[in-house]
Short mmCIF file of C-alpha atoms in Angstrom, two decimals:
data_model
loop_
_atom_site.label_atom_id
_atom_site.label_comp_id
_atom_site.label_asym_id
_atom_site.label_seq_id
_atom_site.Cartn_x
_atom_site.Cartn_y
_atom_site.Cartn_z
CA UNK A 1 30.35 -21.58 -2.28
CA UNK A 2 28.61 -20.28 -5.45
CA UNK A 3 27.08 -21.97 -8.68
CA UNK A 4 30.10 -20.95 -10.82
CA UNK A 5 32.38 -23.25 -8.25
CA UNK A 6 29.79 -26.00 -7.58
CA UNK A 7 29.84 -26.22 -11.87
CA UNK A 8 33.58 -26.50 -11.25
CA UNK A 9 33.76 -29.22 -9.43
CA UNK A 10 31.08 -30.98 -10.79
CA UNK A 11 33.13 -30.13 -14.85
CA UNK A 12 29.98 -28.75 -16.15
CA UNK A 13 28.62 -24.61 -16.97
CA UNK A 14 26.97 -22.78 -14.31
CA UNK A 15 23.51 -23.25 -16.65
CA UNK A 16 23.71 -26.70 -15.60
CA UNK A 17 23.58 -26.13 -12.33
CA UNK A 18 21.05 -23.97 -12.29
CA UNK A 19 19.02 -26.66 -14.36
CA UNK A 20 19.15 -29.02 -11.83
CA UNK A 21 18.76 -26.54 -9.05
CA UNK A 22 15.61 -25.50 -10.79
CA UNK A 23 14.53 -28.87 -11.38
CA UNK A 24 14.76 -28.56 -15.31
CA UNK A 25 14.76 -31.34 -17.42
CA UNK A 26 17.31 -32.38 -19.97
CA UNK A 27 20.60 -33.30 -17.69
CA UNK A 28 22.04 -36.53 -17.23
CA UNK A 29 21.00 -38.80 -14.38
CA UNK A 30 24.68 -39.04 -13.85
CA UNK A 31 25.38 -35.08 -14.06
CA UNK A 32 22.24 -34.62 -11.83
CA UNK A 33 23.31 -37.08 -9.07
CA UNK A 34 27.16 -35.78 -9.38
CA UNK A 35 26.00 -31.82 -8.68
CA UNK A 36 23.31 -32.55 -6.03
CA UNK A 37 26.41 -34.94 -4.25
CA UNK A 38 28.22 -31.62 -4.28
CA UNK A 39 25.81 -29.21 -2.85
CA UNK A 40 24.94 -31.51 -0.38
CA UNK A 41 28.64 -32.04 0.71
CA UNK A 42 29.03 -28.35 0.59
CA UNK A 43 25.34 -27.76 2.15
CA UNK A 44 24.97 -25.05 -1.22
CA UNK A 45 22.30 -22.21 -0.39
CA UNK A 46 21.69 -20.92 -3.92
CA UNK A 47 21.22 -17.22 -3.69
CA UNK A 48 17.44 -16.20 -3.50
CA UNK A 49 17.92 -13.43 -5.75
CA UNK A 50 19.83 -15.54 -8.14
CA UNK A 51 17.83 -18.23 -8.59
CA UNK A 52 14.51 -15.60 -9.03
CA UNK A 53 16.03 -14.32 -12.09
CA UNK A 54 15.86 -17.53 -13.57
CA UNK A 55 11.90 -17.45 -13.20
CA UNK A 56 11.53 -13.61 -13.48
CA UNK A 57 10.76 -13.34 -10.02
CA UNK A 58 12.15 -11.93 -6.76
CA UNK A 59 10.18 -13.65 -4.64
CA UNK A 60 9.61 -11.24 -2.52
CA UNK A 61 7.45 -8.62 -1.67
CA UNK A 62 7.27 -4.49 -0.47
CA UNK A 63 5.53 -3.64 2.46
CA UNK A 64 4.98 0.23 2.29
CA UNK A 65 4.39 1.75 5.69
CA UNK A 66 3.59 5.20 6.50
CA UNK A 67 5.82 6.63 9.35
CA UNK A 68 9.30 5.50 10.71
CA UNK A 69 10.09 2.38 12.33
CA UNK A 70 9.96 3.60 15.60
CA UNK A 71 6.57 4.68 15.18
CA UNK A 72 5.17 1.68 13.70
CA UNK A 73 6.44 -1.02 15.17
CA UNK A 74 5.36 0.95 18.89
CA UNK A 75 1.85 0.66 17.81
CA UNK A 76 0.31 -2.81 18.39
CA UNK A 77 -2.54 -2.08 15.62
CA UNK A 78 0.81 -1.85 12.57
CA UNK A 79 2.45 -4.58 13.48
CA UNK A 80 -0.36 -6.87 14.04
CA UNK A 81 -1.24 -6.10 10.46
CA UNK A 82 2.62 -6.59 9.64
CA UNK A 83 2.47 -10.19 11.71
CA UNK A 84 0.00 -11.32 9.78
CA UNK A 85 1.36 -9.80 6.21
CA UNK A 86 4.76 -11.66 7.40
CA UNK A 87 3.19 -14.74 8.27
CA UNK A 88 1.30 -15.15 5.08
CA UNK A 89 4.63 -14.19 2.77
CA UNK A 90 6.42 -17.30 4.50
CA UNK A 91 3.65 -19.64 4.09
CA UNK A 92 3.94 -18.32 0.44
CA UNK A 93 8.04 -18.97 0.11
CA UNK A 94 7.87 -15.08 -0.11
CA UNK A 95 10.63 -12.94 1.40
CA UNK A 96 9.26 -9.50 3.12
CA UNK A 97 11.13 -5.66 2.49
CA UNK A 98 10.22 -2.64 4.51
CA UNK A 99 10.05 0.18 2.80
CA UNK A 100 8.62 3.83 3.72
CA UNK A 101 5.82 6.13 2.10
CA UNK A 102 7.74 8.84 1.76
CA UNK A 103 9.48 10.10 -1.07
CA UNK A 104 9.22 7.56 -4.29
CA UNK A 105 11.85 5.42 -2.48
CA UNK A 106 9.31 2.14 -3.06
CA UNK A 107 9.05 3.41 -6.64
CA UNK A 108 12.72 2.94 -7.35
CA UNK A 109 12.39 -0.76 -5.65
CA UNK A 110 9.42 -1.53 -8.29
CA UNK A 111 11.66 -0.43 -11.31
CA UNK A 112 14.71 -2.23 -10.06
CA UNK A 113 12.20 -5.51 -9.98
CA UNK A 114 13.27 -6.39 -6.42
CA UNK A 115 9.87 -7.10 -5.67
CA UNK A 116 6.70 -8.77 -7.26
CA UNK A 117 4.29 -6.57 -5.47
CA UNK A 118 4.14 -4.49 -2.55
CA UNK A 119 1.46 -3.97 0.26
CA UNK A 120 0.94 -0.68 0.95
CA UNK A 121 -0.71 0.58 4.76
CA UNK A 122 -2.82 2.87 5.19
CA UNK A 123 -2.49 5.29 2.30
CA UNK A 124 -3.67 9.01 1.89
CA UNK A 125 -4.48 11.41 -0.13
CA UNK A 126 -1.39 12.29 -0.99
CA UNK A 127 -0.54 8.80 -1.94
CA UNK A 128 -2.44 9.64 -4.98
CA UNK A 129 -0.07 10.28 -8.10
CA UNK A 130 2.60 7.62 -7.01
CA UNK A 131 -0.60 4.97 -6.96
CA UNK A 132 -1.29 6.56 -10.63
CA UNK A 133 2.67 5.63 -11.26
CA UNK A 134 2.21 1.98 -9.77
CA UNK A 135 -0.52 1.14 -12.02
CA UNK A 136 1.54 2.81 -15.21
CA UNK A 137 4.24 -0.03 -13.84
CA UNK A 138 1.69 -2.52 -13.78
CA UNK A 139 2.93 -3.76 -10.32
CA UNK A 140 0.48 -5.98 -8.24
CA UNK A 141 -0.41 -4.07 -5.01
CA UNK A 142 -2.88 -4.27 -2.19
CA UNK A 143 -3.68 -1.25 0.18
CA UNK A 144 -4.65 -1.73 3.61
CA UNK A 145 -7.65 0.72 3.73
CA UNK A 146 -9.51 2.33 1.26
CA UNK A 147 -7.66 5.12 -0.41
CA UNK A 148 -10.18 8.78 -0.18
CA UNK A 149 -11.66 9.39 -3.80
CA UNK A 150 -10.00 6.55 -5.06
CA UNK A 151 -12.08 3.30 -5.46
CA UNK A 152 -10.64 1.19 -8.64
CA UNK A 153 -7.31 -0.21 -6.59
CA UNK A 154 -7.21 -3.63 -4.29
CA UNK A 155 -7.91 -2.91 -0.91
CA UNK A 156 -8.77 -4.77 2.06
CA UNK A 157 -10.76 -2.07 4.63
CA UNK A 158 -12.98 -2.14 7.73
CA UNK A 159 -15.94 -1.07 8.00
CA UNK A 160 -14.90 2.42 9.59
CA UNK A 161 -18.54 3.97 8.88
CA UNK A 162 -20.33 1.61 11.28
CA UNK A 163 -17.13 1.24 13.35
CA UNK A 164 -17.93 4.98 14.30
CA UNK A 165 -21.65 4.60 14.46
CA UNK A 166 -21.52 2.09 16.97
CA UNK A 167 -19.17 4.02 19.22
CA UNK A 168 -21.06 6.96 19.08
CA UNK A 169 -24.61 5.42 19.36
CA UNK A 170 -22.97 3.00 22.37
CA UNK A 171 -22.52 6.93 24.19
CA UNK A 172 -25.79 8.62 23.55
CA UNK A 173 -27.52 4.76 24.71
CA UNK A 174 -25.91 5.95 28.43
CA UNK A 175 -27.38 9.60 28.30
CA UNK A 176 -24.38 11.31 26.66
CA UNK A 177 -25.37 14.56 24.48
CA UNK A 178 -21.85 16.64 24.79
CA UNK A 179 -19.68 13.58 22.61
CA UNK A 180 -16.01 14.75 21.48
CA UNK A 181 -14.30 12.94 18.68
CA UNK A 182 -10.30 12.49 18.50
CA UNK A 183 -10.19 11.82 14.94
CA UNK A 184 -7.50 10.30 13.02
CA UNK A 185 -5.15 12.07 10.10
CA UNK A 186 -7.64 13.89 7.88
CA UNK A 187 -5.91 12.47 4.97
CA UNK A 188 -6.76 9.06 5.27
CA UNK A 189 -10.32 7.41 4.54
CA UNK A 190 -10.55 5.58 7.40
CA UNK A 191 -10.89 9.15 9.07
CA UNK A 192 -12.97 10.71 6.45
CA UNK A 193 -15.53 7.68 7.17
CA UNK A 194 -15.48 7.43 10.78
CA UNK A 195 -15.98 11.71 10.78
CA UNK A 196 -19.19 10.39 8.97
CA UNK A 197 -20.60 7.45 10.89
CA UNK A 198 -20.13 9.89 13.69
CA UNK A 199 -22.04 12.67 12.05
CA UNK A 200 -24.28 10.65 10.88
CA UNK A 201 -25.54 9.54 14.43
CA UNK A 202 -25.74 12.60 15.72
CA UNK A 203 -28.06 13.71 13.53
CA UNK A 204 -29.91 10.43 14.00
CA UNK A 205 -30.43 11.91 17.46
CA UNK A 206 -31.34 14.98 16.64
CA UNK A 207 -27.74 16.19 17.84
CA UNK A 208 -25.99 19.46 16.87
CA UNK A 209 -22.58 18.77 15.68
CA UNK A 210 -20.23 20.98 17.53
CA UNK A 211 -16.61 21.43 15.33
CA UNK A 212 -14.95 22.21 18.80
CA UNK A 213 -15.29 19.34 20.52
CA UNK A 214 -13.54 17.49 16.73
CA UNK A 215 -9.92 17.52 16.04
CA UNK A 216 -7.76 15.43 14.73
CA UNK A 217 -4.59 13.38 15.85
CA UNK A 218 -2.04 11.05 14.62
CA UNK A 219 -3.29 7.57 16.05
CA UNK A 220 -0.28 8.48 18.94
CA UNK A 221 -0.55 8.34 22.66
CA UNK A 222 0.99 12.45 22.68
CA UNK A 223 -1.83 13.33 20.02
CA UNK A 224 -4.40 12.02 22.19
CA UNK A 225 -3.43 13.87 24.79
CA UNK A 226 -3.06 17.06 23.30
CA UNK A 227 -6.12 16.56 21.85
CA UNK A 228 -7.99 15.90 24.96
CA UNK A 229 -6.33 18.54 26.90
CA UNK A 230 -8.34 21.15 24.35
CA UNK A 231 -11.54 19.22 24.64
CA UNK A 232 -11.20 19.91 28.56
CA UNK A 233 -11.60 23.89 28.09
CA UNK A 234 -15.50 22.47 27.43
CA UNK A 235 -17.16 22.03 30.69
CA UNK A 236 -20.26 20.39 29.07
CA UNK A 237 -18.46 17.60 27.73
CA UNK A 238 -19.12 14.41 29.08
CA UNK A 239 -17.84 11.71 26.41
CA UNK A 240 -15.41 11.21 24.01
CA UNK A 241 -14.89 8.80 20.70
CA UNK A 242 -11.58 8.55 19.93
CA UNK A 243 -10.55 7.04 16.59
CA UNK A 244 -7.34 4.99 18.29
CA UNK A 245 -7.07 3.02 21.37
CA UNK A 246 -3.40 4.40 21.36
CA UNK A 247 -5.24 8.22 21.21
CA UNK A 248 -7.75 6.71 23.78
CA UNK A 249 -4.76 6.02 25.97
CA UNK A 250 -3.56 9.73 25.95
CA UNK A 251 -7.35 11.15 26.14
CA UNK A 252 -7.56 9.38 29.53
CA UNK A 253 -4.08 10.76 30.74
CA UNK A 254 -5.12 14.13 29.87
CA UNK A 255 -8.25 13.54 32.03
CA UNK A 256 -6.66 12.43 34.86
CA UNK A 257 -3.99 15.39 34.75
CA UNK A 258 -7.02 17.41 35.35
CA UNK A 259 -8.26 15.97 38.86
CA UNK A 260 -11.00 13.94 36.85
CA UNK A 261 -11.67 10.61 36.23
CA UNK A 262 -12.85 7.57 34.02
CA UNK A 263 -15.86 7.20 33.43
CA UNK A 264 -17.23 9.16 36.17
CA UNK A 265 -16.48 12.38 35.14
CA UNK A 266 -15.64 11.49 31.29
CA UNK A 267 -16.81 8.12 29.16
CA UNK A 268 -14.11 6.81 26.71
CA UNK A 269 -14.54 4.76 23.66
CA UNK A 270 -11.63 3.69 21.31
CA UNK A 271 -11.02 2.12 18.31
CA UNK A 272 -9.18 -0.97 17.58
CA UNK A 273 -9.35 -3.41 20.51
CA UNK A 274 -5.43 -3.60 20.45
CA UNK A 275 -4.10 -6.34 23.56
CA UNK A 276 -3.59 -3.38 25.78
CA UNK A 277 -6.73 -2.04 25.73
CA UNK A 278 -8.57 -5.11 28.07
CA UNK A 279 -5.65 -4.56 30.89
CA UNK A 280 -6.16 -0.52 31.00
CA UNK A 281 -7.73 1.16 34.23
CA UNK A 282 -10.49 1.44 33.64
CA UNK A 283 -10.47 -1.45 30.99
CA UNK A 284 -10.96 0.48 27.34
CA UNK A 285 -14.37 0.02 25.43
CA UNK A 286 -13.62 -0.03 21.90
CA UNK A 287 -14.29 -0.78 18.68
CA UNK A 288 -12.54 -4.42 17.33
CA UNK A 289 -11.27 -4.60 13.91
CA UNK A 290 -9.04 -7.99 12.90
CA UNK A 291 -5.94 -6.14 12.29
CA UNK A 292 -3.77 -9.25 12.22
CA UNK A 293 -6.61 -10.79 10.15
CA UNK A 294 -6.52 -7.87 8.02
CA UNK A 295 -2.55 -8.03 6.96
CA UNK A 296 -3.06 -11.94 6.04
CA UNK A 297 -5.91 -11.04 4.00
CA UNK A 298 -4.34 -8.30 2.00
CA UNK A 299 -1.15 -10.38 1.44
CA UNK A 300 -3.65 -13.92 0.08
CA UNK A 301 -4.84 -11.13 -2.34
CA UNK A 302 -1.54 -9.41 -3.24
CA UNK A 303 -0.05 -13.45 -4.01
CA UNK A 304 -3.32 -14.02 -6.38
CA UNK A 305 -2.30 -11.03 -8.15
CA UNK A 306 1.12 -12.05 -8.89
CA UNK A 307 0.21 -15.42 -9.98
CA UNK A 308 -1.86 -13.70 -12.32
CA UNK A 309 -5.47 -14.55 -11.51
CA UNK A 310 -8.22 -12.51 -10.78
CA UNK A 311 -9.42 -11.10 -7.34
CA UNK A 312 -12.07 -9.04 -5.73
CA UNK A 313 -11.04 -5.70 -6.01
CA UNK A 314 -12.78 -4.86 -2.36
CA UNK A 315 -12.88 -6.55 1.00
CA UNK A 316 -14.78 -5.32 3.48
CA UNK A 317 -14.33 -6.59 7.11
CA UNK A 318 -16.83 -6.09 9.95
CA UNK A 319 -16.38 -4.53 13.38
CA UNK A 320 -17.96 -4.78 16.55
CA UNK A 321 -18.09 -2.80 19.97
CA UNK A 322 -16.46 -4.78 22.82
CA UNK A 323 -17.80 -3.05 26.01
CA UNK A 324 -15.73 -2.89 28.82
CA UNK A 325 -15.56 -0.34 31.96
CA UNK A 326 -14.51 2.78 30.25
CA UNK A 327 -17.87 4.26 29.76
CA UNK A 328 -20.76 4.99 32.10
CA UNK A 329 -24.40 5.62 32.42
CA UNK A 330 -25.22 9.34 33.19
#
C-alpha cells in the first residue's frame, strides 16, 4: 500500500495524505477521519524516507567506522561505542547507516542527503581533507576521539594522556624499570597522547626511554602478538603497557609461547577494561574508559547539532586503572 493508493481510496491527492500523516492542519475533520480509517484498515507504514522529505530530513544518521565489519564488530571496545550510538539514535526516532572510512564513500551519502549527520570513530590523520570537505557541506558531525592537529571539530575523547600515565606509573609503583609499550596506529591521537603520558612518566622517574621496547599495533589480538614476540628478543624487559586489552590479549600469548608466564616473568597492563578482560588468566589490569558511555554521548551531541543548537565543541571523559592479577611486584 502506498500514499498515492491510500489518496485513492480515500478520493483525495496524495498531498492530502501526507497532510494528515504529518499532522498538518487545514483538512476536513471528515477527510481526516476517512484517510486515518484507511490506513488503519490497511495498517499503512508510510515510507521513512518519504515522509523525511516532507520535513527536509532523513532521519537518520552515518556512523563512519574505520576498518571492515569483521574487524569491528570482533572488537568489544567498537561495538560498545556502536551500542550505545544505536541506542541513543532510537531513543531519538533516528534510523542508523554503516558506512566505512575509506574512500569518500560517506561523502557521496552526505551529498545525496541520506543522512542528517554522521558519527565518525576514531579518525586519523589522514581523515584530514575529507573533515575539511564535511565542514564545506556544512554537515553536523561528531568524532569519537580527538582528531591529531585538529582541535576546532566536535569530539567526544578520553583522557588518553593520563590513561597512559596511570598504566605506566601503576608498573614502576611494583619495581618495574625495563616497561615496553604496544602502542596503537600512529595515526590516531589517542596514540599520539598515550606515546606521551607514557613518556612523560618515564622521565618523571628519571627513566631512559628506550625506542626498542615501542612499536606500534593495530588494537588486534595478531598485532599484539607480533608485537610482543619482538619485545621478547629483550631479556631485561620485565613489563609491558599495551594500548588495547585486545593487543594485551596477544602480548600474553606471545609470552606464554615462550615458556614464560604472567606476571611472574612479565607484568601486563591494558587499556580499555573491555568484558573479557576480568575473566582472562591471569585477570587483565587495565585502564577503563566508558566506551558504551562514550557512543551515547557523541550521538546526544551529534542530535543537538541537527536541531540546530549549540554544543560544547569538547568532551573529555575520565579514566581510571582497575587492578586486577596481571601485574606483579618485583
Amino acid at each position: 500500500m502506498t500514499i498515492a493508493e491510500i489518496a485513492k481510496l480515500a478520493g483525495v491527492s496524495k498531498t492530502t495524505v501526507s497532510r494528515v500523516l504529518n499532522n498538518k492542519p487545514d483538512v476536513l475533520v471528515d477527510t481526516r477521519e476517512k484517510i486515518m480509517e484507511l490506513i488503519s484498515l490497511y495498517d499503512f507504514q508510510p515510507n521513512a524516507f518519504a515522509k523525511a522529505i516532507s520535513h527536509q530530513r532523513s532521519n537518520t544518521i552515518g556512523l563512519v567506522i574505520p576498518y571492515d565489519a569483521n574487524y569491528i564488530f570482533s572488537n568489544p571496545y567498537y561495538s560498545e561505542i556502536i551500542r550505545g550510538v544505536s541506542l541513543e539514535a532510537k531513543n531519538n526516532g533516528y534510523h542508523l547507516m554503516l558506512t566505512y572510512s575509506e574512500g569518500d564513500d560517506y561523502i557521496s551519502v552526505v551529498k545525496q542527503k541520506r543522512v542528517d549527520g554522521l558519527i565518525i570513530i576514531s579518525p586519523g590523520s589522514d581523515h584530514r581533507i575529507v573533515i575539511q570537505q564535511l565542514k564545506k557541506l556544512k554537515i553536523p558531525f561528531v568524532a569519537t576521539s580527538r582528531m591529531p592537529k585538529v582541535m576546532d571539530i566536535n569530539h567526544v575523547c578520553i583522557d588518553d594522556f593520563n590513561g597512559a600515565c596511570l598504566a605506566t606509573e601503576h608498573l614502576i609503583s611494583l619495581g618495574h624499570r625495563r616497561i615496553g609499550f604496544i602502542n596503537g596506529p600512529s595515526i590516531l591521537a589517542s596514540s599520539e597522547d598515550r606515546l606521551a603520558g607514557y613518556k612523560n612518566t618515564l622521565e618523571k622517574y628519571n627513566i631512559p626511554y628506550d625506542g626498542n621496547i615501542v612499536g606500534n599495533g593495530d588494537t588486534s589480538i595478531e598485532s599484539g602478538h607480533r608485537v610482543m614476540q619482538r619485545f621478547l628478543k629483550n631479556e631485561e624487559l620485565t613489563a609491558v603497557f599495551a594500548a588495547s586489552d585486545l593487543m594485551a590479549l596477544g602480548a600474553i600469548s606471545a609470552i606464554t609461547e615462550s615458556n614464560r608466564s604472567v606476571p611472574e616473568d612479565i607484568s601486563i597492563v591494558g587499556f580499555d577494561d573491555i568484558p573479557l578482560s576480568g575473566f582472562l588468566s591471569p585477570p587483565l589490569t587495565t585502564i577503563r574508559q566508558l566506551a558504551y558511555e562514550k557512543g551515547c554521548i557523541a550521538t546526544k551531541m551529534l542530535m543537538e547539532m541537527i536541531r540546530g543548537k549549540s554544543t560544547e565543541i569538547m568532551i573529555m571523559m575520565p579514566v581510571e586503572i582497575i587492578i586486577r592479577k596481571s601485574t606483579k611486584k618485583i
